[in-house]
GROMACS .gro file of N, CA and C in nm:
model
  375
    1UNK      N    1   9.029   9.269  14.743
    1UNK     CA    2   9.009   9.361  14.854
    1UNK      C    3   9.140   9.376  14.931
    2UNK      N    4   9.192   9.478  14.967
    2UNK     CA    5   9.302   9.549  15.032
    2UNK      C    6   9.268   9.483  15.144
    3UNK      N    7   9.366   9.458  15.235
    3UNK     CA    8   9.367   9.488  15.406
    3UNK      C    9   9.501   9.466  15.477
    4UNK      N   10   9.513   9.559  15.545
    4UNK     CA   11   9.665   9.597  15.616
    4UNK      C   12   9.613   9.576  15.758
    5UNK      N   13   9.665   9.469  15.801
    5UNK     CA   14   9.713   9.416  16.002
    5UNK      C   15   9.841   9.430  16.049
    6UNK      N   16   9.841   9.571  16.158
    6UNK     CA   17   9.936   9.537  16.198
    6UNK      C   18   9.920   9.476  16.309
    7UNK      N   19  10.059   9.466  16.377
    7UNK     CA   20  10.080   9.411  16.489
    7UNK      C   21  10.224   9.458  16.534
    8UNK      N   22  10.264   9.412  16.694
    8UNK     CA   23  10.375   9.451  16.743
    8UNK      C   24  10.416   9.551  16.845
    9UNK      N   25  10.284   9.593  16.880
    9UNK     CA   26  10.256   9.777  16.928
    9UNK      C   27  10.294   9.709  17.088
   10UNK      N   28  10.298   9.773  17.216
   10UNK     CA   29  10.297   9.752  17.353
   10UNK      C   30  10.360   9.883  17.417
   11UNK      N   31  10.397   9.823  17.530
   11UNK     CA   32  10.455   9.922  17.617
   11UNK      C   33  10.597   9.911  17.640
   12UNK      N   34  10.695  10.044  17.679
   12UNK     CA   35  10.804  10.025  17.628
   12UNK      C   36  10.901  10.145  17.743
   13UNK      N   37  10.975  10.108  17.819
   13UNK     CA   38  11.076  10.188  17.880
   13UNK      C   39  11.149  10.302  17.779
   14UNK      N   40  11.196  10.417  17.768
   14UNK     CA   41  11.218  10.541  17.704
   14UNK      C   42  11.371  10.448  17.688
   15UNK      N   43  11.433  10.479  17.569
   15UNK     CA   44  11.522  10.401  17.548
   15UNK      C   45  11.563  10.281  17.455
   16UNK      N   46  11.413  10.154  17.490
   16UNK     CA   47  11.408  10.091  17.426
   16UNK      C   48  11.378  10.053  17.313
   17UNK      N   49  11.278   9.923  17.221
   17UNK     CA   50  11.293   9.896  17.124
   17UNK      C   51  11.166   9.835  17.069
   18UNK      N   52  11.094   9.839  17.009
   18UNK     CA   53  10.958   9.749  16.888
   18UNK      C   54  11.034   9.763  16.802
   19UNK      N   55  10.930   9.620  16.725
   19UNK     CA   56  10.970   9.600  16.613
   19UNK      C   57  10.791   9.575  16.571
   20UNK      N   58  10.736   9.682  16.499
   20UNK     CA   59  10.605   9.688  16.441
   20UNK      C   60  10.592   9.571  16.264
   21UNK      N   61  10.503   9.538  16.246
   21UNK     CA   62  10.439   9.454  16.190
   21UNK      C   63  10.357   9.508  16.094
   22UNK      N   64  10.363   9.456  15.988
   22UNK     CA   65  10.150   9.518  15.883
   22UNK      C   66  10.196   9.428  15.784
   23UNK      N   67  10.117   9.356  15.740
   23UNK     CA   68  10.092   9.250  15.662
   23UNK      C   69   9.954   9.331  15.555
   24UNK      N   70   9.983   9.307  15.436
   24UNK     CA   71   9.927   9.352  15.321
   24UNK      C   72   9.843   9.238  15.265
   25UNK      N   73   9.740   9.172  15.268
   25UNK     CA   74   9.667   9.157  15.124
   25UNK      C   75   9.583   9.182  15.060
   26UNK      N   76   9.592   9.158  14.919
   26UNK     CA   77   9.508   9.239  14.847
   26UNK      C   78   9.650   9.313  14.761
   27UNK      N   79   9.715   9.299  14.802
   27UNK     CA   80   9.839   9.404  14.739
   27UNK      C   81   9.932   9.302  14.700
   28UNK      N   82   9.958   9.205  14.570
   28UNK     CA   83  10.092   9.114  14.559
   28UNK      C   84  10.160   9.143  14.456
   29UNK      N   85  10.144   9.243  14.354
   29UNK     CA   86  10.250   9.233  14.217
   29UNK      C   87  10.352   9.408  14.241
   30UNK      N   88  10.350   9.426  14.423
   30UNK     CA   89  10.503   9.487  14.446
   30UNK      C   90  10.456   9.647  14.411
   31UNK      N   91  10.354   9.670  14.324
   31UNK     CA   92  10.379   9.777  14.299
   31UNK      C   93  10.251   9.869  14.330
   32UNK      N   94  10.332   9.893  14.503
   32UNK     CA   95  10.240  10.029  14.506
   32UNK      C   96  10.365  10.057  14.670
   33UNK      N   97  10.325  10.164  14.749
   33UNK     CA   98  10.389  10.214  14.833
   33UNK      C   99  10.326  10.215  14.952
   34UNK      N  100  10.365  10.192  15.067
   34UNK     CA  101  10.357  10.152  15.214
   34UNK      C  102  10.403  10.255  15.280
   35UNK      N  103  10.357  10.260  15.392
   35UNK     CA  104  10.385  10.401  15.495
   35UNK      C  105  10.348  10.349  15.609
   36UNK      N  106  10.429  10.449  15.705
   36UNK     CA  107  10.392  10.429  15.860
   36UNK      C  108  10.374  10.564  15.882
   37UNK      N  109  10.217  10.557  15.989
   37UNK     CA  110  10.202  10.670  16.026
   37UNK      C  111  10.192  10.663  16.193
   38UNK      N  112  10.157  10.797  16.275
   38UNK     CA  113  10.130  10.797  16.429
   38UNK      C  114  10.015  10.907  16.435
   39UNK      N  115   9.984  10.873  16.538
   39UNK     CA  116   9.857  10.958  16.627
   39UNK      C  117   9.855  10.967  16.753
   40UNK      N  118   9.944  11.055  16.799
   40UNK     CA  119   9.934  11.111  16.937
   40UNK      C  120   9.808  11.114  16.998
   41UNK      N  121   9.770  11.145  17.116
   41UNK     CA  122   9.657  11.164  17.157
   41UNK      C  123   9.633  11.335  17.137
   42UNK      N  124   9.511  11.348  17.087
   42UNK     CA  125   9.481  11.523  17.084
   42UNK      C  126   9.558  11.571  16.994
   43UNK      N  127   9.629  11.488  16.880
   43UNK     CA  128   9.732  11.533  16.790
   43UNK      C  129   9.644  11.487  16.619
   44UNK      N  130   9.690  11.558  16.529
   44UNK     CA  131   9.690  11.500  16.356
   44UNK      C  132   9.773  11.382  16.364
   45UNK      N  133   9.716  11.334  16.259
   45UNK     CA  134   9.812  11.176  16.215
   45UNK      C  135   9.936  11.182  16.113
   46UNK      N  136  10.041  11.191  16.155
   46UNK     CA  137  10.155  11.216  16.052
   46UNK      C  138  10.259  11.107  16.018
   47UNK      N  139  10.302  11.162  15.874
   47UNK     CA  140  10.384  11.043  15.830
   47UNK      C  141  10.489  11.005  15.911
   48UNK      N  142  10.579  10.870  15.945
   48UNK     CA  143  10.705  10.868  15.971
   48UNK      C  144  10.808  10.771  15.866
   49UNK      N  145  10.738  10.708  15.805
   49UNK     CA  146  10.825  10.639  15.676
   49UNK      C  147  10.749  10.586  15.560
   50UNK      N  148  10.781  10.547  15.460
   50UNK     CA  149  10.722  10.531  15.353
   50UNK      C  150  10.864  10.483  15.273
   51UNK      N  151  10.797  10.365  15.167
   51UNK     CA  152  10.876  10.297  15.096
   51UNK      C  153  10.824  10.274  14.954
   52UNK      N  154  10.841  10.259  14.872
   52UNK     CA  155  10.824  10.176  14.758
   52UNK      C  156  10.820  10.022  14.734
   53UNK      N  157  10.738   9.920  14.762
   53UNK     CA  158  10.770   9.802  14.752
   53UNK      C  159  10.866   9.736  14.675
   54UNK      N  160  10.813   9.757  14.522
   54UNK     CA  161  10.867   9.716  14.415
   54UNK      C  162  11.022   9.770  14.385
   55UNK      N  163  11.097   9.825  14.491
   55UNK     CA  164  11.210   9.901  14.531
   55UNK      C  165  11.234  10.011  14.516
   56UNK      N  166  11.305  10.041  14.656
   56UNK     CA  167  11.384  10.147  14.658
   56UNK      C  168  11.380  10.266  14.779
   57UNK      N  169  11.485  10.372  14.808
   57UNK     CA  170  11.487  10.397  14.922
   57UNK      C  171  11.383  10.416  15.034
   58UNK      N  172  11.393  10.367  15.146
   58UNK     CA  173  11.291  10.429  15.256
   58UNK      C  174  11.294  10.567  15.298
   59UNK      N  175  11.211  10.661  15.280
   59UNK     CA  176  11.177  10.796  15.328
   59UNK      C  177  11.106  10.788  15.481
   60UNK      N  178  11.185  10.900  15.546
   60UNK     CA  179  11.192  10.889  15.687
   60UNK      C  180  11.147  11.047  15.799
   61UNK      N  181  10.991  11.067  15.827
   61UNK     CA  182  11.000  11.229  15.886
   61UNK      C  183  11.115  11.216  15.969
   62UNK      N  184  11.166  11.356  15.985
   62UNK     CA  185  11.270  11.392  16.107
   62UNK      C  186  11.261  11.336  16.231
   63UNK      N  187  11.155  11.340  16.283
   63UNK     CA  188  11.153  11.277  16.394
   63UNK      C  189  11.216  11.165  16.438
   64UNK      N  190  11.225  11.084  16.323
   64UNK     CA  191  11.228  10.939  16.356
   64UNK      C  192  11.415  10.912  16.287
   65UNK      N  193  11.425  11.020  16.226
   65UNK     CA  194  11.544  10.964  16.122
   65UNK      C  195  11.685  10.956  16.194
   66UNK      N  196  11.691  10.793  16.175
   66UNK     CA  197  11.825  10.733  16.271
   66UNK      C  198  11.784  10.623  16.384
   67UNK      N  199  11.657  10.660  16.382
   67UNK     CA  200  11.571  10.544  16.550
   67UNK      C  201  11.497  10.461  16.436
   68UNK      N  202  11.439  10.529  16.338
   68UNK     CA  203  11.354  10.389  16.301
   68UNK      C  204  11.344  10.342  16.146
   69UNK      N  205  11.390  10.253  16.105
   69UNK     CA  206  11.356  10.209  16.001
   69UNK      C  207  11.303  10.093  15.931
   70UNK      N  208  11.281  10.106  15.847
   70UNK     CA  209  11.149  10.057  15.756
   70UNK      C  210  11.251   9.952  15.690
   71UNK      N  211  11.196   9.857  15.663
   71UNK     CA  212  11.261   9.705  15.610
   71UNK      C  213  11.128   9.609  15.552
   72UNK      N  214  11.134   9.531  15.436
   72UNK     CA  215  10.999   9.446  15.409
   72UNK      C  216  11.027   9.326  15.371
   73UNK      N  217  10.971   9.228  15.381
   73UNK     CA  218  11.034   9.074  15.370
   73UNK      C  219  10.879   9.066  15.235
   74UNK      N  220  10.902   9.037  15.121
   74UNK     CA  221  10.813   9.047  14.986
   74UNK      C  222  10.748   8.931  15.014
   75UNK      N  223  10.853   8.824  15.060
   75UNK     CA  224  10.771   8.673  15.031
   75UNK      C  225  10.689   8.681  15.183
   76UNK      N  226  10.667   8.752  15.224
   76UNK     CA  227  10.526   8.765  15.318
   76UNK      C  228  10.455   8.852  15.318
   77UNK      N  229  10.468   8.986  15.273
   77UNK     CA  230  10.434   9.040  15.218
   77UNK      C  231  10.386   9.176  15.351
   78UNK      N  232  10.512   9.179  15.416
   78UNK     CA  233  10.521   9.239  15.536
   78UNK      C  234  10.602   9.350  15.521
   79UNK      N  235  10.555   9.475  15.579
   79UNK     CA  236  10.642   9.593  15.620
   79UNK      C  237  10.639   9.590  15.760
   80UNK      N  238  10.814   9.594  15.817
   80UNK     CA  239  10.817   9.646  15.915
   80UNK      C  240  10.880   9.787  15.935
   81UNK      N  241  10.835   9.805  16.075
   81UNK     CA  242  10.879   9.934  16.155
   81UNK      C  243  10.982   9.881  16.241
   82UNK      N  244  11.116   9.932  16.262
   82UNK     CA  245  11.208   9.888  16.361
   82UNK      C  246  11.195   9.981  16.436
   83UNK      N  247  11.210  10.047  16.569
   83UNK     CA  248  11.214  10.159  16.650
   83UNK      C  249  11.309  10.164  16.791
   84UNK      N  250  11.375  10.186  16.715
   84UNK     CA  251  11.498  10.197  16.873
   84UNK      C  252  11.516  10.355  16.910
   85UNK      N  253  11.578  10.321  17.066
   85UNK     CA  254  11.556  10.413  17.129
   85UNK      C  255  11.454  10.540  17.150
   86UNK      N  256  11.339  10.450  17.160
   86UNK     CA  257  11.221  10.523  17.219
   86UNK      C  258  11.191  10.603  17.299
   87UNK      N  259  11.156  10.704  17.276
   87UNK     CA  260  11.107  10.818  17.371
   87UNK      C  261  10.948  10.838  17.396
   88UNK      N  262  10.966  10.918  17.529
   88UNK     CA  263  10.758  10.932  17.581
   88UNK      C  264  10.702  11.003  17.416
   89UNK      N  265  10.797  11.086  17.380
   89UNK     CA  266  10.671  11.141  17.311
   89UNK      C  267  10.670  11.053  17.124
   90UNK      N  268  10.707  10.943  17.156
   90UNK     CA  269  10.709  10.834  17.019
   90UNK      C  270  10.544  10.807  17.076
   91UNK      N  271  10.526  10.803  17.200
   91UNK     CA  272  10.359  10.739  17.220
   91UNK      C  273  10.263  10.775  17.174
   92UNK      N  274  10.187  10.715  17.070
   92UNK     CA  275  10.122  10.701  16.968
   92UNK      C  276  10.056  10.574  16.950
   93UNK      N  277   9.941  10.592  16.881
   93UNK     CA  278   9.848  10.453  16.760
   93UNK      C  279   9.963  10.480  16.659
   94UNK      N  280   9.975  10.352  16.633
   94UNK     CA  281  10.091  10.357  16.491
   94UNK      C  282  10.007  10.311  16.402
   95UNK      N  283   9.990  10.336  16.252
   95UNK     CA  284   9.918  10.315  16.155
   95UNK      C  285   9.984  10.224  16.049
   96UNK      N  286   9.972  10.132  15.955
   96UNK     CA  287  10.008  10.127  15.847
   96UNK      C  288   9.894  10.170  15.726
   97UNK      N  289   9.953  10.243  15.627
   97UNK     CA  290   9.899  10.271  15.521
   97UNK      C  291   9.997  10.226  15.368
   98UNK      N  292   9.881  10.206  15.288
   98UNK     CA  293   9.943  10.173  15.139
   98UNK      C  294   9.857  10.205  15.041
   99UNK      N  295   9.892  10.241  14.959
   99UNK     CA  296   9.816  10.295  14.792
   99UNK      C  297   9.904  10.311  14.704
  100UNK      N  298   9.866  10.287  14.583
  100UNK     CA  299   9.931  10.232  14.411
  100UNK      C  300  10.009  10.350  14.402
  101UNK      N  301  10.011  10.479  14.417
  101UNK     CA  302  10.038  10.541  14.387
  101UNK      C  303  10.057  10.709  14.507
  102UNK      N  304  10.199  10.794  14.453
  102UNK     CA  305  10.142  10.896  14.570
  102UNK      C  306  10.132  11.047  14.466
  103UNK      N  307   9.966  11.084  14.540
  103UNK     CA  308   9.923  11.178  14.450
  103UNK      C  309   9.970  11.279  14.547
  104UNK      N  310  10.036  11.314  14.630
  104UNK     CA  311  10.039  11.402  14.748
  104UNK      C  312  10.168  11.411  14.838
  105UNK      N  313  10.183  11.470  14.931
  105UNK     CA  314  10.322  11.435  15.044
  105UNK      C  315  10.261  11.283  15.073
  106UNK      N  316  10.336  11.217  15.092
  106UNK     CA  317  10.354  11.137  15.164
  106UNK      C  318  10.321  11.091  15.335
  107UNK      N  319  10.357  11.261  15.345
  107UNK     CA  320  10.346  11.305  15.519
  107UNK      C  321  10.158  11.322  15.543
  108UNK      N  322  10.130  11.301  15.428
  108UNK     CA  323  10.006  11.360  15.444
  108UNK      C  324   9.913  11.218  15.476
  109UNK      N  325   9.825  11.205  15.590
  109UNK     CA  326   9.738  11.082  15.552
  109UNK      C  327   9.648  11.062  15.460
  110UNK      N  328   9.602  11.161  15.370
  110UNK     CA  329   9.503  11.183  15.289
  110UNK      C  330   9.572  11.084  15.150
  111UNK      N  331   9.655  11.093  15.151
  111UNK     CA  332   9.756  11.015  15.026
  111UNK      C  333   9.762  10.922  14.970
  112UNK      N  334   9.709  10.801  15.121
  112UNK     CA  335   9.716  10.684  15.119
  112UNK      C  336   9.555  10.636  15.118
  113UNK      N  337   9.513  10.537  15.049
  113UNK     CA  338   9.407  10.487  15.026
  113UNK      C  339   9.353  10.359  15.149
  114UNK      N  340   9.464  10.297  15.154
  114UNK     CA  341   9.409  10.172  15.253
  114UNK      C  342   9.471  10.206  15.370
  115UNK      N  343   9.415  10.143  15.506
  115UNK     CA  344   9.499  10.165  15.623
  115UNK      C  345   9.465  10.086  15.670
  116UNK      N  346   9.552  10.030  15.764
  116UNK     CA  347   9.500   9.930  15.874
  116UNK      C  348   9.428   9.953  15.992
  117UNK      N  349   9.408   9.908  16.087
  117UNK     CA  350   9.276   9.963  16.203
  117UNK      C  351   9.427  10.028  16.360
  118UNK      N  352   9.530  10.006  16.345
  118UNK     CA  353   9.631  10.082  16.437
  118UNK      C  354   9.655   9.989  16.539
  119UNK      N  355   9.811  10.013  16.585
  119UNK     CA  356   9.845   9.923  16.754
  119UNK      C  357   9.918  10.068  16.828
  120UNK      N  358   9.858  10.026  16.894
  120UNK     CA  359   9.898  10.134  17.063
  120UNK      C  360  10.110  10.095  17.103
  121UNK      N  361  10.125  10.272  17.083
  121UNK     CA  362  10.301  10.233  17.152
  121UNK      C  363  10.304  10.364  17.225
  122UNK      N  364  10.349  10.261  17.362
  122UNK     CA  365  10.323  10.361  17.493
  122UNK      C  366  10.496  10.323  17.505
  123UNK      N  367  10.551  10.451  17.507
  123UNK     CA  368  10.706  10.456  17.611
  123UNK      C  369  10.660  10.519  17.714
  124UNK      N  370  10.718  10.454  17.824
  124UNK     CA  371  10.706  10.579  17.960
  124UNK      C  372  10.876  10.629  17.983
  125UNK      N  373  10.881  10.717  18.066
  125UNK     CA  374  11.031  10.761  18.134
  125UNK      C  375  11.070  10.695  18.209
   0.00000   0.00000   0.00000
């Protein structure tokens, strides 16, 4: 059985910095792909990075590309989210998602099969 926890989410001065969390098990022989998604309030849920475990580059929406990136430590079996210089409108439920395979964009949440239950990231101004 799959299950993705993240952790790491809080509140955050415009500017600053998280470092988000999702721990995978159910998922150990590397090969399937991980994503981070957000959910504004009153908004769709969209991609902001996605990786390949079993290696290779991190894919990054615009939004984020240059503030946040994606890094995974295997022998725990953790993806993180780094996020610097945060802005109000980064405030979002942040998601992790993962599935064997991508039948779809990436950007898309429909893509991903497992997800975790979300942590709250509030920047204010």
């Amino acid at each position: 059985q799959v299950q993705l926890v993240e952790s790491g989410g809080g509140s955050v001065q415009a500017g600053g910095s998280l470092r988000l969390s999702c721990v995978a098990s159910g998922l150990t022989d590397g090969n399937y792909w991980m994503a981070w998604f957000r959910q504004a309030a009153d908004k769709e849920r969209v991609g902001i990075g996605t990786i390949y475990i079993g290696g290779g580059t991190p894919f990054y929406a615009d939004s984020v590309k240059g503030r946040f990136t994606l890094f995974q430590d295997n022998a725990k079996n953790t993806l993180y989210l780094e996020m610097n210089n945060l802005k109000p409108e980064d405030t979002a439920v942040y998601y992790c998602a993962a599935d064997r395979q991508l039948r779809d964009s990436w950007l898309l949440p429909g893509t991903f099969k497992y997800w975790g239950q979300g942590t709250q990231v509030t920047v204010s101004s």
